Short mmCIF file of C-alpha atoms in Angstrom, two decimals:
data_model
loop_
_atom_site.label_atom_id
_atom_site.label_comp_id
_atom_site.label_asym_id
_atom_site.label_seq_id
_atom_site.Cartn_x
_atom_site.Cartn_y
_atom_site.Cartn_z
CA UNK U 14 -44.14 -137.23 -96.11
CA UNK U 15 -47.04 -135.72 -94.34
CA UNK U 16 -45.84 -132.79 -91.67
CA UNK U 17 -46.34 -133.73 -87.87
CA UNK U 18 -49.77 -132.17 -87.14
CA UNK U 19 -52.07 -133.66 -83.66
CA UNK U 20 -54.26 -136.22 -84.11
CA UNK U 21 -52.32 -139.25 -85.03
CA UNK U 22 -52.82 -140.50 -88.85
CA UNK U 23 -55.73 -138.43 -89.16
CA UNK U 24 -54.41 -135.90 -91.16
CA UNK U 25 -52.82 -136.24 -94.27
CA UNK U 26 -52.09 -134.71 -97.44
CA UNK U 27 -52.67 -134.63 -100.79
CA UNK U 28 -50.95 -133.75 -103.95
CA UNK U 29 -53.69 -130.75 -105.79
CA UNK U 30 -51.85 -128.20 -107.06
CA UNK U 31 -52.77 -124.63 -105.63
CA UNK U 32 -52.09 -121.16 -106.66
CA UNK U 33 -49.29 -119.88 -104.70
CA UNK U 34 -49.21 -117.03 -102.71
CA UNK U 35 -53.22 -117.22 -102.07
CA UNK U 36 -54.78 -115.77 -99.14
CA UNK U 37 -57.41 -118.08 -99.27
CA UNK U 38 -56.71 -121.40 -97.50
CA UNK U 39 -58.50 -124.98 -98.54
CA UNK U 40 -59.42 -128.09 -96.16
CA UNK U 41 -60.53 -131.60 -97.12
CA UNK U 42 -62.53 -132.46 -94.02
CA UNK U 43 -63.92 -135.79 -94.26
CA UNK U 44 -63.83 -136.04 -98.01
CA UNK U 45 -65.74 -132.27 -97.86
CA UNK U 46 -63.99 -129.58 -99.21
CA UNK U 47 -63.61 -126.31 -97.56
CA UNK U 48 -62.33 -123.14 -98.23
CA UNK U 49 -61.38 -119.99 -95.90
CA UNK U 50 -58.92 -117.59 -94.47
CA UNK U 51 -55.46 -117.56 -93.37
CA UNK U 52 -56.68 -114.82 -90.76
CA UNK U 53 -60.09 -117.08 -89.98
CA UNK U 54 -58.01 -120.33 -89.06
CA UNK U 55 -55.17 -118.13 -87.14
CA UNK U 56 -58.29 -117.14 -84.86
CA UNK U 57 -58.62 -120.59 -83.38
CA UNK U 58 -54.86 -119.41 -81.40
CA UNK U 59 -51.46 -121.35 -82.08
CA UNK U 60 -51.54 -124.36 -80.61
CA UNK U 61 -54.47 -125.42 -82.73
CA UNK U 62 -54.48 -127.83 -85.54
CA UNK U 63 -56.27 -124.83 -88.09
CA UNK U 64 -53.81 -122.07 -86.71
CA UNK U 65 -51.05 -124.75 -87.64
CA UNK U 66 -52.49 -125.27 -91.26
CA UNK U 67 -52.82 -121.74 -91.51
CA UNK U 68 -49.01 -120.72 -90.76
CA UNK U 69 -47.59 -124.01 -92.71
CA UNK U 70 -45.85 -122.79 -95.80
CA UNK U 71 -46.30 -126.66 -97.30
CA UNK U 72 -49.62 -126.31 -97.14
CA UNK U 73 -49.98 -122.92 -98.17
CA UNK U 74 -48.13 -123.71 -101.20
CA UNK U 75 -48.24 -127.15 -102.39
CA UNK U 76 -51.36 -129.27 -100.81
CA UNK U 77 -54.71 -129.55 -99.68
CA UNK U 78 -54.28 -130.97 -96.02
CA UNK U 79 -56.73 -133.97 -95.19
CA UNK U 80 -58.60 -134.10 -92.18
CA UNK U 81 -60.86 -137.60 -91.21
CA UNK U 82 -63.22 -135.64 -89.11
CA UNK U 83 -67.17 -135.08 -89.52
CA UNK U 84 -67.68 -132.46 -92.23
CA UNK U 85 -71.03 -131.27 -91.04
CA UNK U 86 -70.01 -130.09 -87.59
CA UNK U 87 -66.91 -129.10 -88.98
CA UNK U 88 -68.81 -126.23 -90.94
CA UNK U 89 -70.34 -125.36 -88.05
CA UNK U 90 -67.10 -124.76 -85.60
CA UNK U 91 -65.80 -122.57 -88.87
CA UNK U 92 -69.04 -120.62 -88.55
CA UNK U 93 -68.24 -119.94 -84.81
CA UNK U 94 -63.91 -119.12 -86.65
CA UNK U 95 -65.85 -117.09 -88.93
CA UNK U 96 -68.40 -115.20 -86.50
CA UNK U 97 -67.85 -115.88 -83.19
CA UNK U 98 -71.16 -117.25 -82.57
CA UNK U 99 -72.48 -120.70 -83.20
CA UNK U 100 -74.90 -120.90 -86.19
CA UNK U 101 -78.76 -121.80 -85.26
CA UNK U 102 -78.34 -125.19 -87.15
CA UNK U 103 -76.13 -126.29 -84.12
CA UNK U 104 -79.03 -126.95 -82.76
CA UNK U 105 -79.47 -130.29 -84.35
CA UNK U 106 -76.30 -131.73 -82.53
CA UNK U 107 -75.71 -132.59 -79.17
CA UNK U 108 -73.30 -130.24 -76.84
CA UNK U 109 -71.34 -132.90 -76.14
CA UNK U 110 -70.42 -133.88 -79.91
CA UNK U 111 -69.77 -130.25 -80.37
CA UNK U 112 -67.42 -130.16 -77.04
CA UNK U 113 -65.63 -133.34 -78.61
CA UNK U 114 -64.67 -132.30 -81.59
CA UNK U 115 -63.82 -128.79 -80.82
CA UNK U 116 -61.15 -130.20 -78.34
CA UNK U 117 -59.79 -132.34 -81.12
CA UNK U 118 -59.13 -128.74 -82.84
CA UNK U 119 -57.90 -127.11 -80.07
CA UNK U 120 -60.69 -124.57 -79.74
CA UNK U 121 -63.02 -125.73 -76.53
CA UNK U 122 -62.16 -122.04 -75.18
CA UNK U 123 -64.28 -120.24 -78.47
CA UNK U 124 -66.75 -122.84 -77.57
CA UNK U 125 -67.40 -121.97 -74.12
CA UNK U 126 -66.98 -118.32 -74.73
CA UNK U 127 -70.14 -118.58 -77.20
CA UNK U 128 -72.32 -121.05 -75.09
CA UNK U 129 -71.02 -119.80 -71.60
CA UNK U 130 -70.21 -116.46 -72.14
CA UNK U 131 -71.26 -113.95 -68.60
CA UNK U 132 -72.01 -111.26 -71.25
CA UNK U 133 -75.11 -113.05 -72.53
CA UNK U 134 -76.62 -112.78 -68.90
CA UNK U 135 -79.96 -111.66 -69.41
CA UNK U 136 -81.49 -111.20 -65.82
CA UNK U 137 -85.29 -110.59 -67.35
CA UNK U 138 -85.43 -113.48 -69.55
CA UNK U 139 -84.17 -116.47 -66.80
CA UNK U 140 -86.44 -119.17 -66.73
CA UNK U 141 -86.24 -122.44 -64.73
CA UNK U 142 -84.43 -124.48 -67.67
CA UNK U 143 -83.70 -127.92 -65.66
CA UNK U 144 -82.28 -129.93 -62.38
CA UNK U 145 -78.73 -131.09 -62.13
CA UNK U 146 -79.13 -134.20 -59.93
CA UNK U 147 -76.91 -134.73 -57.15
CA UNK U 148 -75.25 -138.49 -55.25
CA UNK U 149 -76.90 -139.06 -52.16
CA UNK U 150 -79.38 -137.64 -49.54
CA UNK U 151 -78.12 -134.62 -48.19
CA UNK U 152 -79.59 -130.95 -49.71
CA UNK U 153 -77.41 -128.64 -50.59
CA UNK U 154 -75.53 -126.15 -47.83
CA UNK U 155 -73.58 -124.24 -50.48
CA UNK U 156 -73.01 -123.51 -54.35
CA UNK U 157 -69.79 -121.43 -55.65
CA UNK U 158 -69.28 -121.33 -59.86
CA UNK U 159 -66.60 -120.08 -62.09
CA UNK U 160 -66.99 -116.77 -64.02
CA UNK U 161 -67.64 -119.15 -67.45
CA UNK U 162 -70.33 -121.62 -65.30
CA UNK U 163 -68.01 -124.19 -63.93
CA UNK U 164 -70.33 -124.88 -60.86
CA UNK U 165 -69.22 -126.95 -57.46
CA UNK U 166 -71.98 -127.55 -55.02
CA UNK U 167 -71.53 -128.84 -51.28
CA UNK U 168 -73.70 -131.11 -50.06
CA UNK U 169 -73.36 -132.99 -46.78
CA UNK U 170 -70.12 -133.74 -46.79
CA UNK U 171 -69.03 -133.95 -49.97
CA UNK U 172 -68.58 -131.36 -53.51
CA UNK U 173 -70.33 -132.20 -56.71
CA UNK U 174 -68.58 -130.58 -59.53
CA UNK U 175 -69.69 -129.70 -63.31
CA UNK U 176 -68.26 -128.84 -65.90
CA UNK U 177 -69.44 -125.56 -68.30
CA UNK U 178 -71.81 -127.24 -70.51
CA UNK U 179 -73.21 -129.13 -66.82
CA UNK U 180 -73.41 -132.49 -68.86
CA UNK U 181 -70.53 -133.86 -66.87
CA UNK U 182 -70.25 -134.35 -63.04
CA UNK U 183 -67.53 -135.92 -60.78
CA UNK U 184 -68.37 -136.33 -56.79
CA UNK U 185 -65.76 -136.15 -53.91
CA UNK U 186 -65.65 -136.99 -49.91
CA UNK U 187 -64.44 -133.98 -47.67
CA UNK U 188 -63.10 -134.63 -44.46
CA UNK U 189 -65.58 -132.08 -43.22
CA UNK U 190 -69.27 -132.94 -41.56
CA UNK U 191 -70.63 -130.46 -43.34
CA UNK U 192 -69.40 -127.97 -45.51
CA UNK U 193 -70.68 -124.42 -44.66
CA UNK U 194 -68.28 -121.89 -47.50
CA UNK U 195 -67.46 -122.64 -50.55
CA UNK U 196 -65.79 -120.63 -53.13
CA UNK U 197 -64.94 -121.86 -56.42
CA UNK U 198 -61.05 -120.56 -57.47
CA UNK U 199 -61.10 -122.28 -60.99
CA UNK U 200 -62.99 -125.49 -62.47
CA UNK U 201 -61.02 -127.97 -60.84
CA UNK U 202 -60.10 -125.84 -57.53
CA UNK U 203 -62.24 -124.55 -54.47
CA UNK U 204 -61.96 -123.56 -51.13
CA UNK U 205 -63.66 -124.93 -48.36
CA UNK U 206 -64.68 -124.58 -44.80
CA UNK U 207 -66.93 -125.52 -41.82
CA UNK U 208 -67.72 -123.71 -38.78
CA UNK U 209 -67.58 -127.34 -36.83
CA UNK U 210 -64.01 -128.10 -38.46
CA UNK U 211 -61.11 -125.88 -37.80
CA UNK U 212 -59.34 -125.00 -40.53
CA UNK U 213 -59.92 -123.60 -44.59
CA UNK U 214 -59.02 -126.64 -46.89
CA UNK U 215 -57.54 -125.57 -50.53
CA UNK U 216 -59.30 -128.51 -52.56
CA UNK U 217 -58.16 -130.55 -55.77
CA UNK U 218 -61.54 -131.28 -57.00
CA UNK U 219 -60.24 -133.35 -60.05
CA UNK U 220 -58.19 -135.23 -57.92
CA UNK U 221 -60.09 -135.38 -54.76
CA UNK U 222 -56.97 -134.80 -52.48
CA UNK U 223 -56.25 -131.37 -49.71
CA UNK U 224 -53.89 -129.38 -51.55
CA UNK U 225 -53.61 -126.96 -48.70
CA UNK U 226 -54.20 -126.69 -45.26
CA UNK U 227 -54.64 -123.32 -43.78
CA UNK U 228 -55.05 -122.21 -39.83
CA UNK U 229 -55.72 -118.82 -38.42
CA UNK U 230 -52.82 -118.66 -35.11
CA UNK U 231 -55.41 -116.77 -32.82
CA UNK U 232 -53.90 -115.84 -29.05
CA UNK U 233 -55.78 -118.33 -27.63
CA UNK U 234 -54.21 -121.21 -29.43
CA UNK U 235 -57.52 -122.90 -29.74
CA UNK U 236 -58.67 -124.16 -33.17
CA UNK U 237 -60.42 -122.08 -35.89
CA UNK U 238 -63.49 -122.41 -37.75
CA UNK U 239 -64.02 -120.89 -41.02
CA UNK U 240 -66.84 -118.69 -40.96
CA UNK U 241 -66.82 -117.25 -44.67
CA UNK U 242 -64.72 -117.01 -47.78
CA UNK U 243 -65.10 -114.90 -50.69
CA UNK U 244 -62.25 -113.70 -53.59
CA UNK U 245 -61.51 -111.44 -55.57
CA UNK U 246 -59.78 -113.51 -58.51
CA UNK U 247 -56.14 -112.87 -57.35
CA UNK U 248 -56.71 -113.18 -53.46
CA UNK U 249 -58.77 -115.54 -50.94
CA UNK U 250 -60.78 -113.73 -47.81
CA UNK U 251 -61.31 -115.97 -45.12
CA UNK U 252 -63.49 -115.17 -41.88
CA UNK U 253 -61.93 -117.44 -39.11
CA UNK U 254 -63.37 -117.44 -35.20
CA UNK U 255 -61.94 -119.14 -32.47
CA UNK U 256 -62.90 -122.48 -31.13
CA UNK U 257 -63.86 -120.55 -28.07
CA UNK U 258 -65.63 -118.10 -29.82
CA UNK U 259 -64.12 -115.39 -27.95
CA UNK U 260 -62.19 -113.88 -31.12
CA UNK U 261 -62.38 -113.42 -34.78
CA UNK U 262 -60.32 -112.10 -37.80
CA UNK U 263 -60.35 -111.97 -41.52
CA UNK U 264 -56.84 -112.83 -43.34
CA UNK U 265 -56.30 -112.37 -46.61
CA UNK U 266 -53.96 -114.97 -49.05
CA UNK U 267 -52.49 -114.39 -52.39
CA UNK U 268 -54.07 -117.24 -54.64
CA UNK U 269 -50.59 -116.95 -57.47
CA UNK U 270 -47.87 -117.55 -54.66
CA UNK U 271 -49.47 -121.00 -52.70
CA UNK U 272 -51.94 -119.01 -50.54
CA UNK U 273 -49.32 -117.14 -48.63
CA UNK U 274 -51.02 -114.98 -45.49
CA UNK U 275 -50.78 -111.46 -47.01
CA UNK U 276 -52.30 -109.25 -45.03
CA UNK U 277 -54.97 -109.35 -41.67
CA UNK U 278 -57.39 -107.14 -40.81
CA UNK U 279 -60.57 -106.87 -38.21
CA UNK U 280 -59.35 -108.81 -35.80
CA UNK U 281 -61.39 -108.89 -32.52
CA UNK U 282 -61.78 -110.04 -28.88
CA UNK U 283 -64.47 -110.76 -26.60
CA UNK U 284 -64.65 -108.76 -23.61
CA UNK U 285 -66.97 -109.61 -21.25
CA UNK U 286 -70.67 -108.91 -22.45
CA UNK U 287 -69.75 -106.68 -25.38
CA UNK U 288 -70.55 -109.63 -27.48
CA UNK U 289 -71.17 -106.99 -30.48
CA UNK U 290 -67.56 -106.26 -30.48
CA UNK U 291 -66.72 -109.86 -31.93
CA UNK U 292 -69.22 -110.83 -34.34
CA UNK U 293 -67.79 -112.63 -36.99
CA UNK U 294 -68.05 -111.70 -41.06
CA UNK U 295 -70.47 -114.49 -42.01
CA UNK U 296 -70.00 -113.19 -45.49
CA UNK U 297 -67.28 -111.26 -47.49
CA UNK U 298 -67.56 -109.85 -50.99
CA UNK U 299 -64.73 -107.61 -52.91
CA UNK U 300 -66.28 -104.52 -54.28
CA UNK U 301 -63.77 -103.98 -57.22
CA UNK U 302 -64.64 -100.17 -57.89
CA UNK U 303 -64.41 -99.12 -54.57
CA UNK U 304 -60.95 -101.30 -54.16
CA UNK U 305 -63.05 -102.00 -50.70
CA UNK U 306 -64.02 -105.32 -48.60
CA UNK U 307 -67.51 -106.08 -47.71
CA UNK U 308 -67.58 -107.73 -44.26
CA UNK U 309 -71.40 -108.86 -42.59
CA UNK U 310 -72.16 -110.60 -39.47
CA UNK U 311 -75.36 -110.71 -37.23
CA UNK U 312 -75.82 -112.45 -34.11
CA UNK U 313 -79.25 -113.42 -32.26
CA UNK U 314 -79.32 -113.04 -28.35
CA UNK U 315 -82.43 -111.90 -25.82
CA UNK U 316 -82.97 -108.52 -27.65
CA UNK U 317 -83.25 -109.76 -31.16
CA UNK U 318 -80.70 -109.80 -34.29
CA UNK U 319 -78.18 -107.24 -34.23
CA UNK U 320 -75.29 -106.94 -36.84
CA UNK U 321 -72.70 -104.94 -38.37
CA UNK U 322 -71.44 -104.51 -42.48
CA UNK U 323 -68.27 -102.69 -42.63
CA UNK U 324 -66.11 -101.98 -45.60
CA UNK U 325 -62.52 -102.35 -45.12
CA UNK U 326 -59.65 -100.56 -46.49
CA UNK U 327 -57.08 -103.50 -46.94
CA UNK U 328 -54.06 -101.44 -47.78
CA UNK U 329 -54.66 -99.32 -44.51
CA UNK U 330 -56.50 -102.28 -42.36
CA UNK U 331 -58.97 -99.87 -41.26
CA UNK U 332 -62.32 -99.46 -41.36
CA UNK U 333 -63.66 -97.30 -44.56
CA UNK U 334 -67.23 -97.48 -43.25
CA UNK U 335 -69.27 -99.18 -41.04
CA UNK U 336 -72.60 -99.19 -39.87
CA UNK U 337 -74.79 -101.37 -36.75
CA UNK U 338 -77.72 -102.86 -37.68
CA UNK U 339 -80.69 -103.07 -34.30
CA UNK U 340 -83.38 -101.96 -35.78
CA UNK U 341 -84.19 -104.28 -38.95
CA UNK U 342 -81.30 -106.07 -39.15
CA UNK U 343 -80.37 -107.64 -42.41
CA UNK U 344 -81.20 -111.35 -43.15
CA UNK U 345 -79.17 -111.26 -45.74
CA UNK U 346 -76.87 -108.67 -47.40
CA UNK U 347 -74.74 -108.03 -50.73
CA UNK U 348 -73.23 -105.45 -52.66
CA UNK U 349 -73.87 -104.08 -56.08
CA UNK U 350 -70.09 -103.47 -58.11
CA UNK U 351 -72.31 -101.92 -60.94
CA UNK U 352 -74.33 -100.38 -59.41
CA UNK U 353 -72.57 -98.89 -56.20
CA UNK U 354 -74.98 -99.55 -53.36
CA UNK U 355 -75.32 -102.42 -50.76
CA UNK U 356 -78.09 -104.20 -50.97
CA UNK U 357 -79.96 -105.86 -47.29
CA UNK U 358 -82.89 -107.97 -46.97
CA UNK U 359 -84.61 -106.97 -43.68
CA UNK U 360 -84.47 -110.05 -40.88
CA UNK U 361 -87.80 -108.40 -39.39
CA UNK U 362 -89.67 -106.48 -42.65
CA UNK U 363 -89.15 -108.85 -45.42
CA UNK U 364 -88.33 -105.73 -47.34
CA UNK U 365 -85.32 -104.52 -49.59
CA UNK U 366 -83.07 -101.40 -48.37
CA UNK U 367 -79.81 -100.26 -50.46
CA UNK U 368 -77.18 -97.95 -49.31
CA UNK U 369 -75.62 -95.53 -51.88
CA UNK U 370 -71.77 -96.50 -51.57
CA UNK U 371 -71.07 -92.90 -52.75
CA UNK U 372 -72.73 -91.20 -50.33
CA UNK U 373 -72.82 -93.79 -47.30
CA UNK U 374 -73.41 -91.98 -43.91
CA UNK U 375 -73.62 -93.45 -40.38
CA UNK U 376 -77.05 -92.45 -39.41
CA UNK U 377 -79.71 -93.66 -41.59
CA UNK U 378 -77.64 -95.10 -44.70
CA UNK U 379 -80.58 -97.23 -46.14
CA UNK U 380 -83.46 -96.68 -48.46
CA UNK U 381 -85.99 -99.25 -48.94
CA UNK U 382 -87.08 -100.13 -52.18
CA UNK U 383 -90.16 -102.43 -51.52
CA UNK U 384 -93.55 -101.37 -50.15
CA UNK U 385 -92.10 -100.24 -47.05
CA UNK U 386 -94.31 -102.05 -44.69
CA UNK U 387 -94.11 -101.88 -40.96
CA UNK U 388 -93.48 -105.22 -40.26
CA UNK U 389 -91.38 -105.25 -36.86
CA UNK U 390 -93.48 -107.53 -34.49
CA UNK U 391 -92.57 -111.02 -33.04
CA UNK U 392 -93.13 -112.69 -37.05
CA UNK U 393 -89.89 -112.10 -39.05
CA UNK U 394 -90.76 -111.92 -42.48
CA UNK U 395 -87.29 -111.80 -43.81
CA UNK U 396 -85.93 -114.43 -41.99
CA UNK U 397 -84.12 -117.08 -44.85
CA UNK U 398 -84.64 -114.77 -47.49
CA UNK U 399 -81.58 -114.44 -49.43
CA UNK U 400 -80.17 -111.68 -51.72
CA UNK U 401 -77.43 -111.57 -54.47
CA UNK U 402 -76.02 -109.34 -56.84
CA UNK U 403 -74.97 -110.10 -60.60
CA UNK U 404 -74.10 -107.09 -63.64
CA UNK U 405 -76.09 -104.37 -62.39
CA UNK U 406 -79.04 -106.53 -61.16
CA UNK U 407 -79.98 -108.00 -57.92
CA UNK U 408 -81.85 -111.01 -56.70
CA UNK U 409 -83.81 -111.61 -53.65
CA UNK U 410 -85.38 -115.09 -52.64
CA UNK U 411 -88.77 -114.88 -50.47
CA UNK U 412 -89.89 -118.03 -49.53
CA UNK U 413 -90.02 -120.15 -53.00
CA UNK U 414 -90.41 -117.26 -55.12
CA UNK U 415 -87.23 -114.75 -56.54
CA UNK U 416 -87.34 -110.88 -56.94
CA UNK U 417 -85.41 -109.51 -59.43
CA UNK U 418 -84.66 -105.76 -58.76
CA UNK U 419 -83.43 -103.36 -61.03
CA UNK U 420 -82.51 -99.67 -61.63
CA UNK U 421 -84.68 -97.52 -63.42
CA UNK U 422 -83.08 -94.69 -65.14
CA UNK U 423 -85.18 -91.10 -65.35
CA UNK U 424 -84.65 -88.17 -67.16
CA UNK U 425 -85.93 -86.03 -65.62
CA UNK U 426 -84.63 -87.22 -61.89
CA UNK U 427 -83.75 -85.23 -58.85
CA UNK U 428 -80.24 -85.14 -57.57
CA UNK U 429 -79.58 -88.27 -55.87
CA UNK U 430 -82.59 -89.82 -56.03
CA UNK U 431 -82.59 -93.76 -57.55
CA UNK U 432 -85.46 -95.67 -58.49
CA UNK U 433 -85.68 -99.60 -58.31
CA UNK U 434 -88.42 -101.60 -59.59
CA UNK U 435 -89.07 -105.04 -58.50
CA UNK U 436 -89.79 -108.13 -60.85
CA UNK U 437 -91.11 -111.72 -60.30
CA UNK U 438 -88.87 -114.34 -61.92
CA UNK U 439 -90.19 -117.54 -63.35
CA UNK U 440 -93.40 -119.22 -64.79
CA UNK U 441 -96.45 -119.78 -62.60
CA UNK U 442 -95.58 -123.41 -62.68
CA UNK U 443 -92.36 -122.28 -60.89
CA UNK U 444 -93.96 -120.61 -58.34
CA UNK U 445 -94.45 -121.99 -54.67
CA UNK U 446 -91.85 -124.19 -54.94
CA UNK U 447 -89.45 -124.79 -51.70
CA UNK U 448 -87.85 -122.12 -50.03
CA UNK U 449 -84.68 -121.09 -51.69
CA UNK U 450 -81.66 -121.64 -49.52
CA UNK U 451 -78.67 -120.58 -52.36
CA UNK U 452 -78.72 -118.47 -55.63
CA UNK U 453 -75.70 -117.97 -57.38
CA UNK U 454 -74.23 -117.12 -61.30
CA UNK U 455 -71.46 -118.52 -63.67
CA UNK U 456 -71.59 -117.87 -66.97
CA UNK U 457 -74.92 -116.82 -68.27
CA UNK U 458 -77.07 -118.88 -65.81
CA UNK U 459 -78.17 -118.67 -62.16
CA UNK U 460 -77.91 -121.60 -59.84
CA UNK U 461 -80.60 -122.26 -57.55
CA UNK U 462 -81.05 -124.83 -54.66
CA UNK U 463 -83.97 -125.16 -52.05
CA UNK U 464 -84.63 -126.77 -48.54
CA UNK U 465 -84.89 -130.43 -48.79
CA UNK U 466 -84.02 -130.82 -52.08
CA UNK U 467 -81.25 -133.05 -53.47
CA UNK U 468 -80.28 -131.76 -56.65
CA UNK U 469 -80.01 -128.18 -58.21
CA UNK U 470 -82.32 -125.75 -60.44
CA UNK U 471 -80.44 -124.34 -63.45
CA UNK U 472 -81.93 -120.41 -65.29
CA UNK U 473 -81.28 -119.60 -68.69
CA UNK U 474 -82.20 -117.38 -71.08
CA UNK U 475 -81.99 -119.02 -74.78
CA UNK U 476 -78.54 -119.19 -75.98
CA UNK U 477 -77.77 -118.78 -80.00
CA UNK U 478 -77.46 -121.90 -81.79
CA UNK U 479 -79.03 -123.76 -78.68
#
């Protein structure tokens, strides 16, 4: 009688003697025989099929288990057992016959750790690879992906999800307008808000269904509109404002216990003209090494754009640093984990300033990086640019085209001094496209969308074995 292994009928065994006692561990697949390691098939993890044949003393002993399953791709998910890497004659098969039979074995996670992994990032080699095609006619407000390139895109009203490998797609309605943040908390679960719909929505993307509901309780009692979201991995940051727009707060909820409020912090009233004193954090990013919580928000009125970028303490709820931007207020800003700084697009320069988060002072914290032109007078040259960080590189959108910036390390380099050199992304046939409204990173690509357009540019660098 043939031991109880997944798959239904399509394993069974044998009766060729082998040696007892043998390290060495043989597989009929598909009337191909195969031969290996106890220790290679235990690397596919325990509830696998292989891990099972592995620690079976029948099979160890007595027979050569039977598997009805294509030899030839077979060999080549033993090669990834074997290596970790899938071999360059993968390339012959399709992703999604690799995908299929890799789930039959239990071992989809080696899969996407060797086609997906963030560690094969490789900022200088991106190019544009292909679109991802989206329902409908609305362009794309936002785009949030998973740390192995799960990616969910908002667009009008509804989220467009896909899956690692991007081949698959599933589309769901929102009770929201619009949706203006979007982060992705796993492949299947984002959060969502809109600064025309009070409340942040927890989202079942698989399902299409509001798991959770949340409200900010301001003192006004009026509604609130989510104004940004970012996370950490174990909590959610949410920037609510009033539906008066008279007050603002970020809250903080713990992601492993149902999104319970954990802590608050920044909270802020309106006060007559001091309009300054309220700006909301249009965007929030967790700088891990610093244990610290990026906060930005910029607000136009009869003098031009003025802003603020703090970093909070969230175990104290008080301000670590903070600086007001008047001068060349940012467009867009981000931070740098890897690198320490902050990183700002100027609204009115077009140029790129970081702030040393080591040495971060109140009077003239940033440095530009760019050609430092004078570029304060009635045209804005930064205005829609957008900026991101990802490793220890940063990316900066002007117009259609994207910067890549990166650190240049000198010998020979003067206390505190940093050097950043600036790189054009792309082929000339990418160039002057649309202006790029979103750039953002799962796994080893970058996600791209631009104004107008319906559907969503994918970078890669070549992958081994594709």
């Amino acid at each position: 009688m043939s031991p109880p292994f997944e798959g239904g009928n399509q394993i069974n065994t044998g009766f060729v003697q082998k040696k007892p006692e043998t390290n060495v561990i043989s597989i009929n697949v598909g009337g191909q025989l195969f031969q290996t390691t106890k220790q290679t098939l235990a690397l596919s993890g325990s509830n696998s099929i292989l891990s099972k044949i592995s620690s079976s003393s029948v099979y160890n002993e007595v027979t050569i288990p039977f598997i009805d399953r294509d030899p030839e791709i077979f060999s080549i998910l033993l090669s990834l057992l074997r290596t970790g890497n899938l071999p360059s004659k993968a390339k012959v098969y399709d992703l999604q016959d690799l995908i299929f039979e890799a789930k039959f074995y239990g071992i989809e996670s080696l899969l996407v750790n060797s086609v997906s992994n963030p560690s094969q990032f490789e900022g200088f080699n991106l190019e544009k690879s292909f679109l991802l095609p989206l329902n409908g006619r609305d362009s794309v407000s936002v785009i949030s992906a998973t740390p192995y390139g799960s990616i969910h895109v908002a667009h009008g009203s509804k989220i467009t999800s896909f899956d690692w490998s991007l081949n698959r797609k599933s589309t769901i309605l929102t009770e929201f307008l619009a949706i203006d943040s979007l982060v992705a908390i796993d492949s299947s679960l984002a959060a969502a808000g809109a600064t025309d719909f009070s409340g942040l929505q927890i989202l079942d993307l698989k399902n299409g269904v509001v798991k959770e509901r949340v409200v900010w309780e301001n003192q006004t009692r009026s509604s609130s509109t989510v104004q940004a979201i970012g996370t950490n991995g174990a909590h959610l940051f949410t920037s609510f404002e009033s539906g008066r727009r008279n007050s603002s707060s970020i809250m903080v909820f713990d992601i492993n216990e149902g999104f319970k409020p954990v802590t608050e912090v920044g909270q802020h009233e309106i006060y007559g003209a001091e309009i300054n004193s309220g700006i909301p954090a249009t965007k929030l990013k967790w700088v891990d090494s610093f244990n610290l919580l990026m906060a930005s928000g910029s607000h136009g009125g009869p003098s031009g754009i003025t802003g603020n970028v703090k970093l909070w303490d969230l175990r104290s709820r008080k301000i670590y640093w903070e600086f007001n931007e008047k001068v060349d207020c940012f467009a867009d800003v981000t931070v740098c984990d890897d690198l320490g700084c902050i990183f700002k697009v100027g609204v009115n320069s077009g140029e790129v300033y970081f702030a040393d988060m080591r040495k971060l002072s109140s009077e003239k914290p940033w440095v530009c990086i760019g050609d430092e032109r004078k570029g304060f007078g009635k045209k804005k040259e930064g205005l829609g640019c957008k900026i991101e960080s990802h490793g220890n590189q940063v990316f900066c959108s002007k117009n259609g085209d994207i910067e890549l910036w990166s650190e240049v390390v000198l010998g020979n380099k003067g206390d505190g001094d940093r050097l950043f050199r600036r790189n054009l992304m792309g082929r000339m046939k990418d160039m002057g496209k649309n202006r790029v409204t979103q750039i953002g990173f799962g796994g080893n690509k970058m996600i791209v969308s631009r104004k107008d357009e319906q559907c969503v540019e994918v970078w890669q660098s070549s992958v081994r074995g594709f």
